[in-house]
């Protein structure tokens, strides 16, 4: 029963990761008028989006949290660079730092939570 729940959680995390990735890429590269917004400060919104993506990806693939964090930092840098190629957007180094910190925080939170769950099961 527990293994079935873990498998279901991993599958849901995979689906959520794909949805979050699409939403992040669209929000980052779409014209500013088409960009969805949350009622929070922009820096917090960016950090939370990458934290949620890092958290979900780490649930979906617990074996490689360091590689997930590195990939998300590279994604943040790549998206900021791609913004410089669009006419209506422009990338900022500070935005990259916020997104990278959010990604690392999300991966770290799930990795710590997973270790705590293992400790309580023993």
PDB file of C-alpha atoms in Angstrom:
ATOM      1  CA  UNK A   1       0.000   0.000   0.000  1.00  0.00           C
ATOM      2  CA  UNK A   2       2.779   2.452   0.921  1.00  0.00           C
ATOM      3  CA  UNK A   3       4.706   1.617  -2.258  1.00  0.00           C
ATOM      4  CA  UNK A   4       1.559   2.251  -4.326  1.00  0.00           C
ATOM      5  CA  UNK A   5       1.139   5.684  -2.710  1.00  0.00           C
ATOM      6  CA  UNK A   6       4.797   6.540  -3.355  1.00  0.00           C
ATOM      7  CA  UNK A   7       4.421   5.534  -7.003  1.00  0.00           C
ATOM      8  CA  UNK A   8       1.239   7.611  -7.341  1.00  0.00           C
ATOM      9  CA  UNK A   9       2.932  10.605  -5.707  1.00  0.00           C
ATOM     10  CA  UNK A  10       5.880  10.293  -8.100  1.00  0.00           C
ATOM     11  CA  UNK A  11       3.557  10.143 -11.118  1.00  0.00           C
ATOM     12  CA  UNK A  12       1.610  13.208  -9.944  1.00  0.00           C
ATOM     13  CA  UNK A  13       4.892  15.038  -9.380  1.00  0.00           C
ATOM     14  CA  UNK A  14       5.996  14.197 -12.937  1.00  0.00           C
ATOM     15  CA  UNK A  15       2.782  15.604 -14.376  1.00  0.00           C
ATOM     16  CA  UNK A  16       2.991  18.713 -12.178  1.00  0.00           C
ATOM     17  CA  UNK A  17       6.630  19.203 -13.221  1.00  0.00           C
ATOM     18  CA  UNK A  18       5.734  19.233 -16.903  1.00  0.00           C
ATOM     19  CA  UNK A  19       2.912  21.700 -16.295  1.00  0.00           C
ATOM     20  CA  UNK A  20       5.122  23.973 -14.204  1.00  0.00           C
ATOM     21  CA  UNK A  21       7.914  23.841 -16.776  1.00  0.00           C
ATOM     22  CA  UNK A  22       5.542  24.840 -19.589  1.00  0.00           C
ATOM     23  CA  UNK A  23       4.070  27.639 -17.472  1.00  0.00           C
ATOM     24  CA  UNK A  24       7.525  28.954 -16.499  1.00  0.00           C
ATOM     25  CA  UNK A  25       8.831  28.918 -20.079  1.00  0.00           C
ATOM     26  CA  UNK A  26       5.674  30.608 -21.370  1.00  0.00           C
ATOM     27  CA  UNK A  27       5.684  33.223 -18.599  1.00  0.00           C
ATOM     28  CA  UNK A  28       9.345  33.988 -19.163  1.00  0.00           C
ATOM     29  CA  UNK A  29       9.312  34.288 -22.943  1.00  0.00           C
ATOM     30  CA  UNK A  30       5.785  35.476 -23.782  1.00  0.00           C
ATOM     31  CA  UNK A  31       5.103  39.178 -24.386  1.00  0.00           C
ATOM     32  CA  UNK A  32       4.691  40.985 -21.096  1.00  0.00           C
ATOM     33  CA  UNK A  33       0.994  41.638 -21.772  1.00  0.00           C
ATOM     34  CA  UNK A  34       0.292  37.891 -22.134  1.00  0.00           C
ATOM     35  CA  UNK A  35       2.185  36.888 -19.015  1.00  0.00           C
ATOM     36  CA  UNK A  36       0.087  35.412 -16.185  1.00  0.00           C
ATOM     37  CA  UNK A  37       0.578  37.098 -12.795  1.00  0.00           C
ATOM     38  CA  UNK A  38       0.075  36.169  -9.167  1.00  0.00           C
ATOM     39  CA  UNK A  39      -0.862  38.840  -6.607  1.00  0.00           C
ATOM     40  CA  UNK A  40       2.623  38.770  -5.033  1.00  0.00           C
ATOM     41  CA  UNK A  41       5.833  40.698  -5.719  1.00  0.00           C
ATOM     42  CA  UNK A  42       7.507  39.647  -8.977  1.00  0.00           C
ATOM     43  CA  UNK A  43      10.698  38.404  -7.318  1.00  0.00           C
ATOM     44  CA  UNK A  44       8.697  36.196  -4.966  1.00  0.00           C
ATOM     45  CA  UNK A  45       6.640  34.885  -7.884  1.00  0.00           C
ATOM     46  CA  UNK A  46       9.764  33.934  -9.832  1.00  0.00           C
ATOM     47  CA  UNK A  47      11.415  32.280  -6.856  1.00  0.00           C
ATOM     48  CA  UNK A  48       8.276  30.350  -5.901  1.00  0.00           C
ATOM     49  CA  UNK A  49       7.787  29.071  -9.440  1.00  0.00           C
ATOM     50  CA  UNK A  50      11.292  27.621  -9.578  1.00  0.00           C
ATOM     51  CA  UNK A  51      11.021  26.316  -5.996  1.00  0.00           C
ATOM     52  CA  UNK A  52       7.809  24.474  -6.888  1.00  0.00           C
ATOM     53  CA  UNK A  53       9.422  23.040 -10.022  1.00  0.00           C
ATOM     54  CA  UNK A  54      12.493  21.918  -8.073  1.00  0.00           C
ATOM     55  CA  UNK A  55      10.316  20.371  -5.369  1.00  0.00           C
ATOM     56  CA  UNK A  56       8.182  18.433  -7.863  1.00  0.00           C
ATOM     57  CA  UNK A  57      11.139  17.263  -9.945  1.00  0.00           C
ATOM     58  CA  UNK A  58      12.903  16.012  -6.843  1.00  0.00           C
ATOM     59  CA  UNK A  59       9.808  14.075  -5.755  1.00  0.00           C
ATOM     60  CA  UNK A  60       9.603  12.558  -9.231  1.00  0.00           C
ATOM     61  CA  UNK A  61      13.306  11.618  -9.289  1.00  0.00           C
ATOM     62  CA  UNK A  62      14.787  11.315  -5.793  1.00  0.00           C
ATOM     63  CA  UNK A  63      18.067   9.783  -6.930  1.00  0.00           C
ATOM     64  CA  UNK A  64      19.515  12.922  -8.540  1.00  0.00           C
ATOM     65  CA  UNK A  65      18.757  16.075  -6.503  1.00  0.00           C
ATOM     66  CA  UNK A  66      22.117  17.683  -7.297  1.00  0.00           C
ATOM     67  CA  UNK A  67      21.650  17.174 -11.036  1.00  0.00           C
ATOM     68  CA  UNK A  68      18.107  18.519 -10.826  1.00  0.00           C
ATOM     69  CA  UNK A  69      19.355  21.647  -9.039  1.00  0.00           C
ATOM     70  CA  UNK A  70      22.123  22.154 -11.608  1.00  0.00           C
ATOM     71  CA  UNK A  71      19.696  21.661 -14.500  1.00  0.00           C
ATOM     72  CA  UNK A  72      17.251  24.177 -13.040  1.00  0.00           C
ATOM     73  CA  UNK A  73      19.994  26.753 -12.488  1.00  0.00           C
ATOM     74  CA  UNK A  74      21.024  26.246 -16.134  1.00  0.00           C
ATOM     75  CA  UNK A  75      17.360  26.571 -17.178  1.00  0.00           C
ATOM     76  CA  UNK A  76      17.053  29.836 -15.257  1.00  0.00           C
ATOM     77  CA  UNK A  77      20.179  31.189 -16.949  1.00  0.00           C
ATOM     78  CA  UNK A  78      19.049  30.020 -20.364  1.00  0.00           C
ATOM     79  CA  UNK A  79      15.608  31.575 -20.017  1.00  0.00           C
ATOM     80  CA  UNK A  80      17.066  34.887 -18.875  1.00  0.00           C
ATOM     81  CA  UNK A  81      19.425  34.839 -21.860  1.00  0.00           C
ATOM     82  CA  UNK A  82      16.546  33.982 -24.236  1.00  0.00           C
ATOM     83  CA  UNK A  83      14.660  36.997 -22.904  1.00  0.00           C
ATOM     84  CA  UNK A  84      17.390  39.206 -24.339  1.00  0.00           C
ATOM     85  CA  UNK A  85      16.514  37.871 -27.790  1.00  0.00           C
ATOM     86  CA  UNK A  86      12.845  38.895 -27.594  1.00  0.00           C
ATOM     87  CA  UNK A  87      11.650  42.370 -28.498  1.00  0.00           C
ATOM     88  CA  UNK A  88       9.324  42.880 -25.522  1.00  0.00           C
ATOM     89  CA  UNK A  89      11.371  41.302 -22.725  1.00  0.00           C
ATOM     90  CA  UNK A  90      14.840  41.690 -21.245  1.00  0.00           C
ATOM     91  CA  UNK A  91      16.772  39.393 -18.955  1.00  0.00           C
ATOM     92  CA  UNK A  92      18.338  40.530 -15.684  1.00  0.00           C
ATOM     93  CA  UNK A  93      21.094  38.957 -13.632  1.00  0.00           C
ATOM     94  CA  UNK A  94      19.098  39.598 -10.441  1.00  0.00           C
ATOM     95  CA  UNK A  95      16.146  37.656 -11.885  1.00  0.00           C
ATOM     96  CA  UNK A  96      18.522  34.777 -12.612  1.00  0.00           C
ATOM     97  CA  UNK A  97      19.748  34.811  -9.005  1.00  0.00           C
ATOM     98  CA  UNK A  98      16.178  34.747  -7.653  1.00  0.00           C
ATOM     99  CA  UNK A  99      15.171  31.875  -9.949  1.00  0.00           C
ATOM    100  CA  UNK A 100      18.337  29.884  -9.189  1.00  0.00           C
ATOM    101  CA  UNK A 101      17.891  30.382  -5.438  1.00  0.00           C
ATOM    102  CA  UNK A 102      14.254  29.271  -5.709  1.00  0.00           C
ATOM    103  CA  UNK A 103      15.255  26.151  -7.624  1.00  0.00           C
ATOM    104  CA  UNK A 104      17.921  25.214  -5.088  1.00  0.00           C
ATOM    105  CA  UNK A 105      15.511  25.881  -2.225  1.00  0.00           C
ATOM    106  CA  UNK A 106      12.799  23.668  -3.764  1.00  0.00           C
ATOM    107  CA  UNK A 107      15.196  20.784  -4.403  1.00  0.00           C
ATOM    108  CA  UNK A 108      16.686  21.125  -0.930  1.00  0.00           C
ATOM    109  CA  UNK A 109      13.299  21.227   0.780  1.00  0.00           C
ATOM    110  CA  UNK A 110      12.186  17.968  -0.836  1.00  0.00           C
ATOM    111  CA  UNK A 111      15.533  16.264  -0.271  1.00  0.00           C
ATOM    112  CA  UNK A 112      15.407  17.155   3.446  1.00  0.00           C
ATOM    113  CA  UNK A 113      11.737  16.141   3.717  1.00  0.00           C
ATOM    114  CA  UNK A 114      12.520  12.792   2.084  1.00  0.00           C
ATOM    115  CA  UNK A 115      15.374  12.121   4.511  1.00  0.00           C
ATOM    116  CA  UNK A 116      13.114  12.998   7.461  1.00  0.00           C
ATOM    117  CA  UNK A 117      10.424  10.612   6.165  1.00  0.00           C
ATOM    118  CA  UNK A 118      13.020   7.843   5.906  1.00  0.00           C
ATOM    119  CA  UNK A 119      14.161   8.505   9.459  1.00  0.00           C
ATOM    120  CA  UNK A 120      10.604   8.313  10.828  1.00  0.00           C
ATOM    121  CA  UNK A 121       9.926   5.045   8.975  1.00  0.00           C
ATOM    122  CA  UNK A 122      12.904   3.321  10.571  1.00  0.00           C
TER     123      UNK A 122
END
